[in-house]
Amino acid sequence: MIEQFKNKTPYTQILILLLIGIVSIVILSIISSVLMTLLYPEMSKLSAQIQMKQFPVQYMIGTYLPFQIGLFLVPGMLYFVYKKSLNTQEKPTHKPLDYLWSLGLFGLLFCMLPFLTTINSAILESIDMLATVEHESAAYVKSLNHLIGPLASTESYLTALIIIGLLVPICEELFFRGFILNHIAHTRNNNWIGVLLSAFVFTLLHLNWQQFLPILCFGIALGVIYVITKSIFPGLILHALNNSINVIWMRQENTPSFLENYNPYLSAALVLMLLLLLALYHKRLQLK
């Protein structure tokens, strides 16, 4: 079967794995729905909003797991097995400076969130979408409070921490960096094309227009980190750390003020630091 897959064109290979991912979602969703109906028959009669309030753990397991495992983890793991069979896996650099640089890049972008969000809001306002997007985002955050917020149960919070903080980064990094970026970069013999396309798809699938630019920047950074270190683990760890911190802050309602309020002086300093960091690795950023 691996030999048959190997003989397919690169784009056909992507379509095959994406189709397998879609089929996996359907199968896992059916299994999850049947199990939930058998174990919690009263749950199936409720709307999604009420399910989130009354059955938050079951809702997350039944909603998030089929999507993450089906669409992302299954194709990502299959591609990993395929690459391993070809014996073309690159060895990680294991250079401390690369890991330190990666941490600095991700950390600076994390601190630049208010700056990036402000630019994103200006773009949305220019196309008359800001009010609609903000309303949808507020409704989404409100729904998350039932799963993660202060009023959520301990079981729901811990489940969210495991799924969002650990499982989601594993699934997404295997899919977007381990599969999409890797495949496109080697097919087109250009790492930057792989980084940009994988980041764009990564951003689109988050369906978060209020944070489109920040997510896109994080996706690009994770792609660059993957290419620089030749390993999926640094980006996976940073991705998991980012998600876990946000879940914890939402639970405790104590997001640092500098991440919620735009400060032009702080933003200017962060942009300058980012430029200096990029200049330090300017040759490596050719991503050959």
mmCIF file of C-alpha atoms in Angstrom:
data_model
loop_
_atom_site.group_PDB
_atom_site.id
_atom_site.type_symbol
_atom_site.label_atom_id
_atom_site.label_comp_id
_atom_site.label_asym_id
_atom_site.label_seq_id
_atom_site.Cartn_x
_atom_site.Cartn_y
_atom_site.Cartn_z
ATOM 1 C CA MET A 1 0.000 0.000 0.000
ATOM 2 C CA ILE A 2 2.872 2.365 0.798
ATOM 3 C CA GLU A 3 4.373 1.643 -2.635
ATOM 4 C CA GLN A 4 1.045 2.463 -4.295
ATOM 5 C CA PHE A 5 0.831 5.715 -2.330
ATOM 6 C CA LYS A 6 4.430 6.549 -3.259
ATOM 7 C CA ASN A 7 3.599 6.270 -6.982
ATOM 8 C CA LYS A 8 0.847 8.880 -6.729
ATOM 9 C CA THR A 9 1.486 12.524 -7.638
ATOM 10 C CA PRO A 10 2.241 14.852 -4.678
ATOM 11 C CA TYR A 11 -1.126 16.608 -4.925
ATOM 12 C CA THR A 12 -2.958 13.293 -5.197
ATOM 13 C CA GLN A 13 -1.167 12.163 -2.042
ATOM 14 C CA ILE A 14 -2.456 15.261 -0.200
ATOM 15 C CA LEU A 15 -6.012 14.645 -1.453
ATOM 16 C CA ILE A 16 -5.883 10.981 -0.413
ATOM 17 C CA LEU A 17 -4.772 11.814 3.134
ATOM 18 C CA LEU A 18 -7.329 14.642 3.428
ATOM 19 C CA LEU A 19 -10.056 12.273 2.235
ATOM 20 C CA ILE A 20 -8.952 9.718 4.821
ATOM 21 C CA GLY A 21 -9.157 12.506 7.428
ATOM 22 C CA ILE A 22 -12.715 13.443 6.411
ATOM 23 C CA VAL A 23 -13.817 9.802 6.460
ATOM 24 C CA SER A 24 -12.187 9.435 9.888
ATOM 25 C CA ILE A 25 -14.181 12.412 11.206
ATOM 26 C CA VAL A 26 -17.430 10.872 9.997
ATOM 27 C CA ILE A 27 -16.636 7.460 11.501
ATOM 28 C CA LEU A 28 -15.456 8.896 14.838
ATOM 29 C CA SER A 29 -18.453 11.255 15.003
ATOM 30 C CA ILE A 30 -20.854 8.361 14.464
ATOM 31 C CA ILE A 31 -19.115 6.254 17.115
ATOM 32 C CA SER A 32 -19.081 9.186 19.533
ATOM 33 C CA SER A 33 -22.757 9.969 18.888
ATOM 34 C CA VAL A 34 -23.810 6.346 19.444
ATOM 35 C CA LEU A 35 -21.801 6.077 22.676
ATOM 36 C CA MET A 36 -23.143 9.357 24.034
ATOM 37 C CA THR A 37 -26.700 8.347 23.198
ATOM 38 C CA LEU A 38 -26.272 5.015 24.983
ATOM 39 C CA LEU A 39 -24.519 6.481 28.027
ATOM 40 C CA TYR A 40 -26.399 9.806 28.239
ATOM 41 C CA PRO A 41 -29.720 9.404 26.364
ATOM 42 C CA GLU A 42 -31.065 12.705 27.710
ATOM 43 C CA MET A 43 -28.132 14.598 26.194
ATOM 44 C CA SER A 44 -29.133 13.966 22.567
ATOM 45 C CA LYS A 45 -32.410 15.851 23.080
ATOM 46 C CA LEU A 46 -30.652 19.061 24.109
ATOM 47 C CA SER A 47 -29.267 21.890 21.988
ATOM 48 C CA ALA A 48 -25.510 22.420 21.760
ATOM 49 C CA GLN A 49 -25.663 25.424 24.109
ATOM 50 C CA ILE A 50 -27.482 23.447 26.809
ATOM 51 C CA GLN A 51 -25.163 20.474 26.316
ATOM 52 C CA MET A 52 -22.202 22.748 27.033
ATOM 53 C CA LYS A 53 -23.831 23.832 30.309
ATOM 54 C CA GLN A 54 -25.143 20.499 31.549
ATOM 55 C CA PHE A 55 -22.713 18.026 29.942
ATOM 56 C CA PRO A 56 -19.501 20.014 29.344
ATOM 57 C CA VAL A 57 -17.076 17.061 29.540
ATOM 58 C CA GLN A 58 -19.186 14.884 27.274
ATOM 59 C CA TYR A 59 -19.676 17.801 24.863
ATOM 60 C CA MET A 60 -15.920 18.391 24.518
ATOM 61 C CA ILE A 61 -15.171 14.691 24.064
ATOM 62 C CA GLY A 62 -17.941 14.259 21.496
ATOM 63 C CA THR A 63 -17.186 17.483 19.596
ATOM 64 C CA TYR A 64 -13.443 18.144 19.749
ATOM 65 C CA LEU A 65 -12.010 14.618 19.668
ATOM 66 C CA PRO A 66 -13.575 13.392 16.378
ATOM 67 C CA PHE A 67 -12.473 16.576 14.590
ATOM 68 C CA GLN A 68 -8.940 16.758 15.968
ATOM 69 C CA ILE A 69 -8.191 13.047 15.774
ATOM 70 C CA GLY A 70 -10.029 12.445 12.507
ATOM 71 C CA LEU A 71 -8.965 15.404 10.371
ATOM 72 C CA PHE A 72 -5.556 16.141 11.854
ATOM 73 C CA LEU A 73 -4.060 13.254 13.815
ATOM 74 C CA VAL A 74 -4.915 10.379 11.461
ATOM 75 C CA PRO A 75 -3.500 11.991 8.256
ATOM 76 C CA GLY A 76 -0.532 13.360 10.211
ATOM 77 C CA MET A 77 0.353 9.945 11.633
ATOM 78 C CA LEU A 78 -0.126 8.210 8.273
ATOM 79 C CA TYR A 79 2.200 10.710 6.603
ATOM 80 C CA PHE A 80 4.742 10.232 9.398
ATOM 81 C CA VAL A 81 4.684 6.462 8.792
ATOM 82 C CA TYR A 82 5.027 7.059 5.043
ATOM 83 C CA LYS A 83 8.029 9.378 5.458
ATOM 84 C CA LYS A 84 9.640 6.925 7.865
ATOM 85 C CA SER A 85 9.261 4.129 5.327
ATOM 86 C CA LEU A 86 11.173 6.244 2.798
ATOM 87 C CA ASN A 87 13.908 6.832 5.374
ATOM 88 C CA THR A 88 13.966 10.551 4.501
ATOM 89 C CA GLN A 89 13.302 12.000 7.955
ATOM 90 C CA GLU A 90 15.699 14.830 8.754
ATOM 91 C CA LYS A 91 17.598 14.650 12.016
ATOM 92 C CA PRO A 92 16.927 17.464 14.530
ATOM 93 C CA THR A 93 19.686 20.064 14.826
ATOM 94 C CA HIS A 94 19.930 19.751 18.636
ATOM 95 C CA LYS A 95 21.585 23.189 18.698
ATOM 96 C CA PRO A 96 20.771 25.084 21.925
ATOM 97 C CA LEU A 97 20.909 28.433 20.083
ATOM 98 C CA ASP A 98 18.227 27.240 17.647
ATOM 99 C CA TYR A 99 15.925 26.324 20.510
ATOM 100 C CA LEU A 100 16.644 29.574 22.329
ATOM 101 C CA TRP A 101 16.000 31.563 19.152
ATOM 102 C CA SER A 102 12.733 29.683 18.606
ATOM 103 C CA LEU A 103 11.611 30.456 22.154
ATOM 104 C CA GLY A 104 12.451 34.130 21.648
ATOM 105 C CA LEU A 105 10.526 34.297 18.356
ATOM 106 C CA PHE A 106 7.406 32.698 19.784
ATOM 107 C CA GLY A 107 7.621 34.695 23.015
ATOM 108 C CA LEU A 108 7.886 38.019 21.193
ATOM 109 C CA LEU A 109 4.890 37.220 19.002
ATOM 110 C CA PHE A 110 2.955 36.179 22.104
ATOM 111 C CA CYS A 111 3.678 39.558 23.713
ATOM 112 C CA MET A 112 2.797 41.335 20.441
ATOM 113 C CA LEU A 113 -0.766 39.974 20.504
ATOM 114 C CA PRO A 114 -2.405 43.383 21.281
ATOM 115 C CA PHE A 115 -0.436 45.016 18.445
ATOM 116 C CA LEU A 116 -1.366 42.300 15.942
ATOM 117 C CA THR A 117 -5.003 42.314 17.107
ATOM 118 C CA THR A 118 -5.174 46.104 16.662
ATOM 119 C CA ILE A 119 -3.953 45.800 13.064
ATOM 120 C CA ASN A 120 -6.403 42.955 12.471
ATOM 121 C CA SER A 121 -9.294 45.067 13.837
ATOM 122 C CA ALA A 122 -8.310 47.996 11.593
ATOM 123 C CA ILE A 123 -8.425 45.702 8.565
ATOM 124 C CA LEU A 124 -11.834 44.326 9.572
ATOM 125 C CA GLU A 125 -13.156 47.847 10.145
ATOM 126 C CA SER A 126 -11.954 48.940 6.709
ATOM 127 C CA ILE A 127 -14.115 46.229 5.108
ATOM 128 C CA ASP A 128 -17.031 46.877 7.474
ATOM 129 C CA MET A 129 -16.812 43.495 9.245
ATOM 130 C CA LEU A 130 -15.542 44.493 12.688
ATOM 131 C CA ALA A 131 -18.905 44.740 14.491
ATOM 132 C CA THR A 132 -20.122 41.388 13.156
ATOM 133 C CA VAL A 133 -16.866 39.606 13.971
ATOM 134 C CA GLU A 134 -16.700 41.075 17.488
ATOM 135 C CA HIS A 135 -20.284 39.950 18.158
ATOM 136 C CA GLU A 136 -19.523 36.397 16.986
ATOM 137 C CA SER A 137 -16.289 36.328 18.998
ATOM 138 C CA ALA A 138 -18.058 37.493 22.167
ATOM 139 C CA ALA A 139 -20.651 34.730 21.753
ATOM 140 C CA TYR A 140 -17.894 32.152 21.304
ATOM 141 C CA VAL A 141 -15.999 33.325 24.399
ATOM 142 C CA LYS A 142 -19.247 33.207 26.377
ATOM 143 C CA SER A 143 -19.808 29.605 25.309
ATOM 144 C CA LEU A 144 -16.242 28.715 26.300
ATOM 145 C CA ASN A 145 -16.929 30.001 29.803
ATOM 146 C CA HIS A 146 -19.294 27.078 30.308
ATOM 147 C CA LEU A 147 -16.395 24.726 29.615
ATOM 148 C CA ILE A 148 -13.414 26.558 31.085
ATOM 149 C CA GLY A 149 -14.493 29.674 32.994
ATOM 150 C CA PRO A 150 -14.748 30.162 36.776
ATOM 151 C CA LEU A 151 -18.249 28.683 36.885
ATOM 152 C CA ALA A 152 -17.240 25.524 35.012
ATOM 153 C CA SER A 153 -16.749 22.335 36.998
ATOM 154 C CA THR A 154 -13.272 21.093 37.876
ATOM 155 C CA GLU A 155 -13.810 18.056 35.657
ATOM 156 C CA SER A 156 -14.714 20.268 32.706
ATOM 157 C CA TYR A 157 -11.707 22.540 33.259
ATOM 158 C CA LEU A 158 -9.255 19.625 33.512
ATOM 159 C CA THR A 159 -10.760 18.009 30.421
ATOM 160 C CA ALA A 160 -10.342 21.278 28.511
ATOM 161 C CA LEU A 161 -6.768 21.583 29.732
ATOM 162 C CA ILE A 162 -5.975 18.078 28.445
ATOM 163 C CA ILE A 163 -7.777 18.443 25.117
ATOM 164 C CA ILE A 164 -6.979 22.081 24.253
ATOM 165 C CA GLY A 165 -3.650 22.278 26.025
ATOM 166 C CA LEU A 166 -2.179 18.934 24.963
ATOM 167 C CA LEU A 167 -4.179 16.980 22.401
ATOM 168 C CA VAL A 168 -4.911 19.878 20.040
ATOM 169 C CA PRO A 169 -1.231 20.943 19.734
ATOM 170 C CA ILE A 170 -0.160 17.338 19.052
ATOM 171 C CA CYS A 171 -2.805 16.856 16.355
ATOM 172 C CA GLU A 172 -2.284 20.250 14.726
ATOM 173 C CA GLU A 173 1.515 20.140 14.694
ATOM 174 C CA LEU A 174 1.534 16.642 13.172
ATOM 175 C CA PHE A 175 -0.899 17.781 10.495
ATOM 176 C CA PHE A 176 0.149 21.350 9.638
ATOM 177 C CA ARG A 177 3.897 21.156 10.160
ATOM 178 C CA GLY A 178 4.641 17.428 10.032
ATOM 179 C CA PHE A 179 2.412 16.765 7.012
ATOM 180 C CA ILE A 180 1.305 19.879 5.074
ATOM 181 C CA LEU A 181 4.479 21.968 5.458
ATOM 182 C CA ASN A 182 6.785 18.976 5.050
ATOM 183 C CA HIS A 183 5.018 17.657 1.971
ATOM 184 C CA ILE A 184 4.678 21.000 0.166
ATOM 185 C CA ALA A 185 8.251 22.051 0.984
ATOM 186 C CA HIS A 186 9.727 18.860 -0.442
ATOM 187 C CA THR A 187 7.358 18.787 -3.419
ATOM 188 C CA ARG A 188 8.101 22.384 -4.435
ATOM 189 C CA ASN A 189 11.680 22.274 -3.139
ATOM 190 C CA ASN A 190 10.958 25.499 -1.265
ATOM 191 C CA ASN A 191 10.536 25.617 2.506
ATOM 192 C CA TRP A 192 9.006 29.106 2.493
ATOM 193 C CA ILE A 193 6.122 27.988 0.274
ATOM 194 C CA GLY A 194 5.468 25.163 2.727
ATOM 195 C CA VAL A 195 5.663 27.519 5.720
ATOM 196 C CA LEU A 196 3.289 30.112 4.242
ATOM 197 C CA LEU A 197 0.715 27.706 2.805
ATOM 198 C CA SER A 198 0.576 25.571 5.945
ATOM 199 C CA ALA A 199 0.222 28.718 8.095
ATOM 200 C CA PHE A 200 -2.591 30.032 5.892
ATOM 201 C CA VAL A 201 -4.549 26.762 6.052
ATOM 202 C CA PHE A 202 -3.834 26.602 9.807
ATOM 203 C CA THR A 203 -5.356 30.080 10.188
ATOM 204 C CA LEU A 204 -8.394 29.442 7.998
ATOM 205 C CA LEU A 205 -9.362 26.274 9.875
ATOM 206 C CA HIS A 206 -9.409 28.163 13.179
ATOM 207 C CA LEU A 207 -12.405 30.171 11.878
ATOM 208 C CA ASN A 208 -11.422 33.097 14.112
ATOM 209 C CA TRP A 209 -11.537 36.287 12.039
ATOM 210 C CA GLN A 210 -10.933 38.536 15.055
ATOM 211 C CA GLN A 211 -7.557 36.850 15.558
ATOM 212 C CA PHE A 212 -6.792 36.061 11.899
ATOM 213 C CA LEU A 213 -3.524 38.018 11.745
ATOM 214 C CA PRO A 214 -2.179 36.829 15.139
ATOM 215 C CA ILE A 215 -2.964 33.191 14.312
ATOM 216 C CA LEU A 216 -1.354 33.587 10.890
ATOM 217 C CA CYS A 217 1.800 35.010 12.482
ATOM 218 C CA PHE A 218 1.889 32.182 15.023
ATOM 219 C CA GLY A 219 1.427 29.658 12.189
ATOM 220 C CA ILE A 220 4.334 31.172 10.257
ATOM 221 C CA ALA A 221 6.498 31.192 13.396
ATOM 222 C CA LEU A 222 5.708 27.536 14.132
ATOM 223 C CA GLY A 223 6.581 26.664 10.532
ATOM 224 C CA VAL A 224 9.887 28.536 10.686
ATOM 225 C CA ILE A 225 10.728 26.871 14.009
ATOM 226 C CA TYR A 226 10.008 23.464 12.465
ATOM 227 C CA VAL A 227 12.323 24.144 9.516
ATOM 228 C CA ILE A 228 15.086 25.708 11.636
ATOM 229 C CA THR A 229 15.183 22.945 14.251
ATOM 230 C CA LYS A 230 14.205 20.118 11.858
ATOM 231 C CA SER A 231 11.960 18.821 14.626
ATOM 232 C CA ILE A 232 8.262 18.964 15.394
ATOM 233 C CA PHE A 233 8.798 18.981 19.163
ATOM 234 C CA PRO A 234 9.926 22.603 19.834
ATOM 235 C CA GLY A 235 6.865 23.995 18.056
ATOM 236 C CA LEU A 236 4.617 21.396 19.680
ATOM 237 C CA ILE A 237 5.848 22.342 23.155
ATOM 238 C CA LEU A 238 5.410 26.074 22.479
ATOM 239 C CA HIS A 239 1.976 25.481 20.963
ATOM 240 C CA ALA A 240 0.922 23.425 23.993
ATOM 241 C CA LEU A 241 2.313 26.039 26.373
ATOM 242 C CA ASN A 242 0.401 28.805 24.594
ATOM 243 C CA ASN A 243 -2.900 26.892 24.658
ATOM 244 C CA SER A 244 -2.494 25.778 28.283
ATOM 245 C CA ILE A 245 -1.674 29.281 29.512
ATOM 246 C CA ASN A 246 -4.739 30.691 27.766
ATOM 247 C CA VAL A 247 -6.972 27.998 29.270
ATOM 248 C CA ILE A 248 -5.574 28.725 32.751
ATOM 249 C CA TRP A 249 -6.028 32.482 32.321
ATOM 250 C CA MET A 250 -9.606 32.023 31.133
ATOM 251 C CA ARG A 251 -10.304 29.837 34.145
ATOM 252 C CA GLN A 252 -8.836 32.364 36.584
ATOM 253 C CA GLU A 253 -9.950 35.454 34.641
ATOM 254 C CA ASN A 254 -6.537 37.048 35.147
ATOM 255 C CA THR A 255 -5.104 37.660 31.678
ATOM 256 C CA PRO A 256 -2.190 40.130 32.087
ATOM 257 C CA SER A 257 -3.220 43.681 31.288
ATOM 258 C CA PHE A 258 -0.386 44.176 28.788
ATOM 259 C CA LEU A 259 -1.955 41.435 26.642
ATOM 260 C CA GLU A 260 -5.386 43.034 26.714
ATOM 261 C CA ASN A 261 -4.520 46.685 26.131
ATOM 262 C CA TYR A 262 -2.607 48.043 23.148
ATOM 263 C CA ASN A 263 0.431 50.094 24.160
ATOM 264 C CA PRO A 264 2.173 51.820 21.209
ATOM 265 C CA TYR A 265 5.486 52.254 23.045
ATOM 266 C CA LEU A 266 5.645 48.643 24.180
ATOM 267 C CA SER A 267 4.585 47.489 20.705
ATOM 268 C CA ALA A 268 7.330 49.549 19.065
ATOM 269 C CA ALA A 269 9.918 48.048 21.404
ATOM 270 C CA LEU A 270 8.679 44.520 20.698
ATOM 271 C CA VAL A 271 8.738 45.082 16.935
ATOM 272 C CA LEU A 272 12.321 46.342 17.206
ATOM 273 C CA MET A 273 13.307 43.281 19.248
ATOM 274 C CA LEU A 274 11.638 41.032 16.677
ATOM 275 C CA LEU A 275 13.556 42.674 13.836
ATOM 276 C CA LEU A 276 16.815 42.217 15.741
ATOM 277 C CA LEU A 277 15.988 38.561 16.363
ATOM 278 C CA LEU A 278 15.224 38.002 12.669
ATOM 279 C CA ALA A 279 18.436 39.800 11.701
ATOM 280 C CA LEU A 280 20.384 37.421 13.940
ATOM 281 C CA TYR A 281 19.145 34.481 11.869
ATOM 282 C CA HIS A 282 18.797 36.260 8.510
ATOM 283 C CA LYS A 283 20.899 33.675 6.659
ATOM 284 C CA ARG A 284 19.086 30.737 8.239
ATOM 285 C CA LEU A 285 15.751 32.345 7.352
ATOM 286 C CA GLN A 286 16.390 31.680 3.698
ATOM 287 C CA LEU A 287 15.133 28.234 4.829
ATOM 288 C CA LYS A 288 17.077 26.317 2.219
#
